[in-house]
């Protein structure tokens, strides 16, 4: 899940500096049960992207126990009057419960809440536009997730997706179902004329797509 050289990753972690106690706890939990959180380097990128476009409304597809949501919500808290909402989605009830507890303890519970269990169903149920849609759920659903996200992001907003290099498997000519779905996602994303996109090769690859105004 990591395309970065470990020495570079360690260097970046050192340069980026330390993190809050709750974030650290969430990272330790991920390590303990090998849960695929975005990690601190991508987390920092999410935080920065939210601040760059003054994001006040983020929809997350695949929130786990709230680690990536923590970064979005803390960006919102740090800007202006500190308002905003992160609408999280997560299939696992125990992850949802754990996420609520972590975010409440971090003083971010008023900014980040679970909006449903299935991401693709929940985005259809919630009305309005989003500043950012973040895709990090079932990899085989990435192409449909992209379709849904594209229509819901405001002009000047972002689609952000994790794992788009998929441990480097995207270079395989014929991969498994998840690999092929991610390759399709990347092809579709770069063919969308209303979005300007890049893949940032941090950790497992993060796609950042800006919707023209
Ligand atoms: C990579 S983890 C998310 C990690 C999280 N974004 C973070 O960095 O803290 C993917 C999560 O998506 C959930 N998931 C998979 N498919 C889903 C779906 N269709 N709707 C909602 N959650 C889904 C899984 O249960 C898993 O917890």
Short mmCIF file of C-alpha atoms and ligand atoms in Angstrom, two decimals:
data_model
loop_
_atom_site.label_atom_id
_atom_site.label_comp_id
_atom_site.label_asym_id
_atom_site.label_seq_id
_atom_site.Cartn_x
_atom_site.Cartn_y
_atom_site.Cartn_z
CA UNK A 1 0.00 0.00 0.00
CA UNK A 2 3.02 2.31 -0.07
CA UNK A 3 4.70 3.45 -3.25
CA UNK A 4 7.05 5.86 -1.40
CA UNK A 5 10.57 4.82 -0.47
CA UNK A 6 10.57 4.25 3.32
CA UNK A 7 13.49 6.68 3.82
CA UNK A 8 11.55 9.42 2.03
CA UNK A 9 8.43 8.60 4.03
CA UNK A 10 10.37 8.87 7.31
CA UNK A 11 11.91 12.14 6.17
CA UNK A 12 8.52 13.63 5.28
CA UNK A 13 7.06 12.52 8.61
CA UNK A 14 9.93 14.22 10.40
CA UNK A 15 9.57 17.46 8.39
CA UNK A 16 5.78 17.58 8.75
CA UNK A 17 6.07 17.49 12.53
CA UNK A 18 4.05 15.93 15.33
CA UNK A 19 0.31 15.31 15.61
CA UNK A 20 -2.36 15.48 18.30
CA UNK A 21 -2.82 12.73 20.86
CA UNK A 22 -6.12 11.47 19.42
CA UNK A 23 -4.67 11.26 15.90
CA UNK A 24 -1.74 9.29 17.27
CA UNK A 25 -4.12 6.91 19.03
CA UNK A 26 -6.03 6.38 15.79
CA UNK A 27 -2.76 5.67 13.97
CA UNK A 28 -1.70 3.14 16.62
CA UNK A 29 -5.07 1.42 16.33
CA UNK A 30 -4.62 1.19 12.54
CA UNK A 31 -1.21 -0.38 13.00
CA UNK A 32 -2.50 -2.85 15.58
CA UNK A 33 -5.31 -4.19 13.43
CA UNK A 34 -3.76 -3.39 10.02
CA UNK A 35 -6.59 -1.04 9.13
CA UNK A 36 -5.94 1.04 5.97
CA UNK A 37 -6.26 4.65 7.15
CA UNK A 38 -4.85 7.31 4.82
CA UNK A 39 -2.02 7.99 7.28
CA UNK A 40 -0.38 11.27 8.30
CA UNK A 41 1.21 12.28 4.98
CA UNK A 42 -2.06 12.00 3.05
CA UNK A 43 -3.96 13.40 6.04
CA UNK A 44 -1.86 16.54 5.87
CA UNK A 45 -2.62 16.82 2.14
CA UNK A 46 -6.38 16.54 2.81
CA UNK A 47 -6.10 19.24 5.47
CA UNK A 48 -4.29 21.56 3.08
CA UNK A 49 -6.68 20.96 0.18
CA UNK A 50 -9.66 21.78 2.40
CA UNK A 51 -8.05 25.01 3.49
CA UNK A 52 -7.07 25.99 -0.07
CA UNK A 53 -10.67 26.01 -1.25
CA UNK A 54 -12.25 27.03 2.07
CA UNK A 55 -14.15 23.73 2.16
CA UNK A 56 -17.19 23.72 4.43
CA UNK A 57 -18.96 20.60 3.18
CA UNK A 58 -17.16 17.31 2.54
CA UNK A 59 -18.76 13.98 1.65
CA UNK A 60 -16.64 10.93 2.46
CA UNK A 61 -17.13 7.54 0.81
CA UNK A 62 -15.50 5.05 3.19
CA UNK A 63 -14.72 6.72 6.51
CA UNK A 64 -13.60 3.77 8.62
CA UNK A 65 -13.34 5.01 12.20
CA UNK A 66 -12.92 8.64 11.25
CA UNK A 67 -9.19 9.19 10.68
CA UNK A 68 -9.46 11.01 7.33
CA UNK A 69 -12.59 12.83 8.59
CA UNK A 70 -10.50 14.08 11.50
CA UNK A 71 -8.22 15.92 9.05
CA UNK A 72 -11.11 17.48 7.07
CA UNK A 73 -12.90 18.54 10.24
CA UNK A 74 -9.81 20.04 11.84
CA UNK A 75 -9.21 22.10 8.68
CA UNK A 76 -12.75 23.46 8.99
CA UNK A 77 -12.30 24.15 12.68
CA UNK A 78 -9.15 26.17 11.94
CA UNK A 79 -10.79 28.47 9.37
CA UNK A 80 -13.01 31.52 9.89
CA UNK A 81 -15.79 30.83 12.37
CA UNK A 82 -14.89 27.13 12.48
CA UNK A 83 -18.12 25.90 10.93
CA UNK A 84 -18.72 23.08 8.45
CA UNK A 85 -19.78 19.47 8.02
CA UNK A 86 -18.05 16.27 7.07
CA UNK A 87 -20.65 13.70 6.04
CA UNK A 88 -19.08 10.31 6.66
CA UNK A 89 -20.20 6.91 5.40
CA UNK A 90 -19.07 3.52 6.64
CA UNK A 91 -20.41 -0.03 6.25
CA UNK A 92 -19.15 -1.34 9.57
CA UNK A 93 -21.23 -0.42 12.60
CA UNK A 94 -18.34 -0.96 15.00
CA UNK A 95 -16.14 1.42 12.97
CA UNK A 96 -18.94 4.01 13.04
CA UNK A 97 -19.23 3.74 16.83
CA UNK A 98 -15.48 3.96 17.28
CA UNK A 99 -15.30 6.94 14.92
CA UNK A 100 -17.94 8.86 16.84
CA UNK A 101 -16.04 8.30 20.07
CA UNK A 102 -12.69 9.42 18.63
CA UNK A 103 -14.13 12.53 16.97
CA UNK A 104 -16.06 13.54 20.08
CA UNK A 105 -12.97 13.15 22.20
CA UNK A 106 -11.03 15.31 19.71
CA UNK A 107 -13.68 18.05 19.95
CA UNK A 108 -14.67 17.52 16.31
CA UNK A 109 -17.92 15.60 16.76
CA UNK A 110 -20.03 18.64 15.90
CA UNK A 111 -18.25 18.89 12.52
CA UNK A 112 -18.11 15.24 11.39
CA UNK A 113 -21.02 12.81 11.48
CA UNK A 114 -21.96 9.54 9.83
CA UNK A 115 -24.62 10.12 7.15
CA UNK A 116 -25.20 6.45 6.33
CA UNK A 117 -23.70 3.00 5.97
CA UNK A 118 -23.50 2.57 2.19
CA UNK A 119 -21.65 5.45 0.50
CA UNK A 120 -23.30 5.11 -2.90
CA UNK A 121 -26.81 5.05 -1.43
CA UNK A 122 -26.10 7.85 1.07
CA UNK A 123 -24.82 10.34 -1.50
CA UNK A 124 -28.13 10.01 -3.37
CA UNK A 125 -30.09 10.64 -0.18
CA UNK A 126 -28.25 13.80 0.88
CA UNK A 127 -29.17 16.90 -1.10
CA UNK A 128 -27.04 19.82 -2.22
CA UNK A 129 -23.51 20.33 -3.51
CA UNK A 130 -20.22 19.48 -1.83
CA UNK A 131 -16.94 21.35 -1.76
CA UNK A 132 -15.13 18.01 -1.76
CA UNK A 133 -16.11 14.40 -2.34
CA UNK A 134 -13.49 12.01 -0.97
CA UNK A 135 -13.49 8.47 -2.36
CA UNK A 136 -11.89 5.76 -0.20
CA UNK A 137 -14.42 2.88 -0.10
CA UNK A 138 -14.70 -0.41 -2.05
CA UNK A 139 -12.16 -0.22 -4.89
CA UNK A 140 -14.42 -2.10 -7.31
CA UNK A 141 -16.98 0.69 -6.88
CA UNK A 142 -14.54 3.49 -7.80
CA UNK A 143 -15.92 4.04 -11.36
CA UNK A 144 -19.51 4.44 -10.13
CA UNK A 145 -18.35 6.50 -7.14
CA UNK A 146 -16.61 8.86 -9.58
CA UNK A 147 -19.76 9.24 -11.68
CA UNK A 148 -21.79 10.11 -8.59
CA UNK A 149 -19.16 12.47 -7.18
CA UNK A 150 -18.67 14.39 -10.44
CA UNK A 151 -22.24 15.60 -10.52
CA UNK A 152 -22.28 16.67 -6.88
CA UNK A 153 -19.07 18.69 -6.50
CA UNK A 154 -19.51 22.45 -6.87
CA UNK A 155 -17.56 24.35 -9.54
CA UNK A 156 -14.24 25.19 -7.87
CA UNK A 157 -14.55 22.07 -5.71
CA UNK A 158 -12.55 18.84 -5.63
CA UNK A 159 -12.85 15.11 -6.02
CA UNK A 160 -10.09 13.42 -4.01
CA UNK A 161 -9.54 9.66 -4.17
CA UNK A 162 -7.11 7.45 -2.27
CA UNK A 163 -5.28 4.30 -3.46
CA UNK A 164 -5.28 5.20 -7.15
CA UNK A 165 -1.84 3.58 -7.66
CA UNK A 166 -3.03 0.46 -5.79
CA UNK A 167 0.41 -0.69 -4.59
CA UNK A 168 1.73 -0.18 -8.11
CA UNK A 169 -0.66 -2.79 -9.54
CA UNK A 170 -2.11 -0.21 -11.96
CA UNK A 171 0.82 -0.95 -14.29
CA UNK A 172 -0.35 -4.58 -14.74
CA UNK A 173 -1.83 -5.21 -18.15
CA UNK A 174 -4.65 -7.37 -16.79
CA UNK A 175 -5.09 -7.15 -13.04
CA UNK A 176 -7.72 -8.43 -10.62
CA UNK A 177 -11.17 -6.83 -10.37
CA UNK A 178 -10.06 -4.07 -7.96
CA UNK A 179 -7.01 -3.20 -10.06
CA UNK A 180 -9.07 -3.03 -13.25
CA UNK A 181 -11.68 -0.85 -11.51
CA UNK A 182 -9.01 1.59 -10.32
CA UNK A 183 -7.49 1.71 -13.82
CA UNK A 184 -10.97 2.46 -15.21
CA UNK A 185 -11.43 5.16 -12.54
CA UNK A 186 -8.13 6.82 -13.53
CA UNK A 187 -8.93 6.67 -17.27
CA UNK A 188 -12.39 8.12 -16.71
CA UNK A 189 -11.12 10.84 -14.39
CA UNK A 190 -8.51 12.06 -16.88
CA UNK A 191 -11.06 12.08 -19.71
CA UNK A 192 -13.46 14.38 -17.81
CA UNK A 193 -13.09 17.78 -19.47
CA UNK A 194 -14.59 19.76 -16.58
CA UNK A 195 -11.91 18.47 -14.16
CA UNK A 196 -8.19 19.22 -14.05
CA UNK A 197 -6.58 16.22 -12.38
CA UNK A 198 -3.28 14.97 -11.02
CA UNK A 199 -2.15 11.93 -9.10
CA UNK A 200 0.04 12.74 -6.13
CA UNK A 201 2.28 9.68 -5.60
CA UNK A 202 2.27 9.85 -1.81
CA UNK A 203 1.68 6.55 0.01
CA UNK A 204 -0.67 4.61 -2.31
CA UNK A 205 -1.41 7.50 -4.72
CA UNK A 206 -3.98 10.25 -4.24
CA UNK A 207 -6.00 11.64 -7.15
CA UNK A 208 -6.88 15.33 -6.86
CA UNK A 209 -9.39 16.64 -9.40
CA UNK A 210 -10.39 20.31 -9.57
CA UNK A 211 -13.78 21.13 -11.13
CA UNK A 212 -13.61 24.19 -13.41
CA UNK A 213 -15.56 27.25 -12.34
C1 LIG B 1 -9.69 2.39 3.34
S1 LIG B 1 -10.91 2.30 4.56
C2 LIG B 1 -11.28 3.98 4.89
C3 LIG B 1 -10.26 4.68 5.67
C4 LIG B 1 -10.60 6.12 6.01
N1 LIG B 1 -10.91 6.91 4.84
C5 LIG B 1 -9.45 6.74 6.75
O1 LIG B 1 -8.45 7.09 6.12
O2 LIG B 1 -9.54 6.85 7.95
C6 LIG B 1 -12.28 1.83 3.61
C7 LIG B 1 -13.56 1.71 4.42
O3 LIG B 1 -14.65 1.76 3.52
C8 LIG B 1 -15.66 0.93 4.01
N2 LIG B 1 -16.52 0.64 2.85
C9 LIG B 1 -16.29 -0.17 1.79
N3 LIG B 1 -17.27 -0.06 0.88
C10 LIG B 1 -18.15 0.85 1.38
C11 LIG B 1 -19.35 1.41 0.91
N4 LIG B 1 -19.89 1.04 -0.27
N5 LIG B 1 -19.97 2.33 1.67
C12 LIG B 1 -19.44 2.72 2.86
N6 LIG B 1 -18.30 2.22 3.36
C13 LIG B 1 -17.67 1.31 2.63
C14 LIG B 1 -14.96 -0.24 4.63
O4 LIG B 1 -15.75 -0.84 5.63
C15 LIG B 1 -13.69 0.41 5.19
O5 LIG B 1 -13.85 0.72 6.55
#
